[in-house]
Each structure stands twice: as C-alpha cells, then as structure tokens.
Amino acid sequence: ELMTLRKAFDGSSLPALVLNIVRGEYPPPPRERFSPELRSLLAAMLSRDPDKRPSAEKVLSSAAVRPQVEEYAAALRSSWGARAA
C-alpha cells in the first residue's frame, strides 16, 4: 500500500476480496516506477507461504530498503544531536 498508494488486495465483494487474498492475487507494482529489487521484496512479503516471507530484519536490511533506513537513521541522529546542543 505504501508503494502504490492503493490496497494490495481488492475485490468487488467480501468473498471476492477473501478469494484474492487466499490466492495471493494482486496487481503488480508498475515496473517503470519500482526497481526489480523492490518488486521482488514485495512479492516475498506477500508470499502465500509464511515460511517464504522475510523477517522485519531482512526487510530493513534488504538492498531495496537499506538506503532509506540509513538515511532515516542519520536524520534522527542529526535531529537528536541538534537538541543536545
């Protein structure tokens, strides 16, 4: 949802929604907007098999997410450093 700003699973009715979730059917994110690494991470996170889903640690350390995590951490450190001064 954060990537595409729309629900991963949708349906015209509650039974249709449930069926799409159970089948693991969702519209793929646009190739032109998202890297192969990020699209692959999304597919893993939405895997029907829970054992194939990455842990939060793996998501945060993935090549697709790690740069943003590091940028956010640096901003936090900078913000806290400015408060301490």
mmCIF file with all atom_site columns, C-alpha atoms in Angstrom, residues 57 59-79:
data_model
loop_
_atom_site.group_PDB
_atom_site.id
_atom_site.type_symbol
_atom_site.label_atom_id
_atom_site.label_alt_id
_atom_site.label_comp_id
_atom_site.label_asym_id
_atom_site.label_entity_id
_atom_site.label_seq_id
_atom_site.pdbx_PDB_ins_code
_atom_site.Cartn_x
_atom_site.Cartn_y
_atom_site.Cartn_z
_atom_site.occupancy
_atom_site.B_iso_or_equiv
_atom_site.pdbx_formal_charge
_atom_site.auth_seq_id
_atom_site.auth_comp_id
_atom_site.auth_asym_id
_atom_site.auth_atom_id
_atom_site.pdbx_PDB_model_num
ATOM 1  C CA . GLU A 1 57 ? 15.144 -7.573 9.982  1.00 0.00 ? 57 GLU A CA 1
ATOM 2  C CA . VAL A 1 59 ? 13.216 -6.359 5.018  1.00 0.00 ? 59 VAL A CA 1
ATOM 3  C CA . LEU A 1 60 ? 15.068 -3.496 6.709  1.00 0.00 ? 60 LEU A CA 1
ATOM 4  C CA . SER A 1 61 ? 18.472 -4.824 5.654  1.00 0.00 ? 61 SER A CA 1
ATOM 5  C CA . SER A 1 62 ? 17.477 -5.571 2.049  1.00 0.00 ? 62 SER A CA 1
ATOM 6  C CA . ALA A 1 63 ? 19.165 -3.672 -0.776 1.00 0.00 ? 63 ALA A CA 1
ATOM 7  C CA . ALA A 1 64 ? 15.784 -2.173 -1.686 1.00 0.00 ? 64 ALA A CA 1
ATOM 8  C CA . VAL A 1 65 ? 15.156 -0.658 1.761  1.00 0.00 ? 65 VAL A CA 1
ATOM 9  C CA . ARG A 1 66 ? 18.531 -0.294 3.478  1.00 0.00 ? 66 ARG A CA 1
ATOM 10 C CA . PRO A 1 67 ? 19.497 3.086  1.932  1.00 0.00 ? 67 PRO A CA 1
ATOM 11 C CA . GLN A 1 68 ? 16.263 4.667  3.179  1.00 0.00 ? 68 GLN A CA 1
ATOM 12 C CA . VAL A 1 69 ? 16.737 3.138  6.638  1.00 0.00 ? 69 VAL A CA 1
ATOM 13 C CA . GLU A 1 70 ? 20.260 4.563  6.819  1.00 0.00 ? 70 GLU A CA 1
ATOM 14 C CA . GLU A 1 71 ? 19.057 7.988  5.626  1.00 0.00 ? 71 GLU A CA 1
ATOM 15 C CA . TYR A 1 72 ? 16.290 7.998  8.237  1.00 0.00 ? 72 TYR A CA 1
ATOM 16 C CA . ALA A 1 73 ? 18.708 6.928  10.991 1.00 0.00 ? 73 ALA A CA 1
ATOM 17 C CA . ALA A 1 74 ? 21.134 9.707  10.008 1.00 0.00 ? 74 ALA A CA 1
ATOM 18 C CA . ALA A 1 75 ? 18.311 12.267 10.120 1.00 0.00 ? 75 ALA A CA 1
ATOM 19 C CA . LEU A 1 76 ? 17.321 11.049 13.581 1.00 0.00 ? 76 LEU A CA 1
ATOM 20 C CA . ARG A 1 77 ? 20.894 11.236 14.823 1.00 0.00 ? 77 ARG A CA 1
ATOM 21 C CA . SER A 1 78 ? 21.200 14.748 13.415 1.00 0.00 ? 78 SER A CA 1
ATOM 22 C CA . SER A 1 79 ? 17.911 15.776 14.998 1.00 0.00 ? 79 SER A CA 1
#
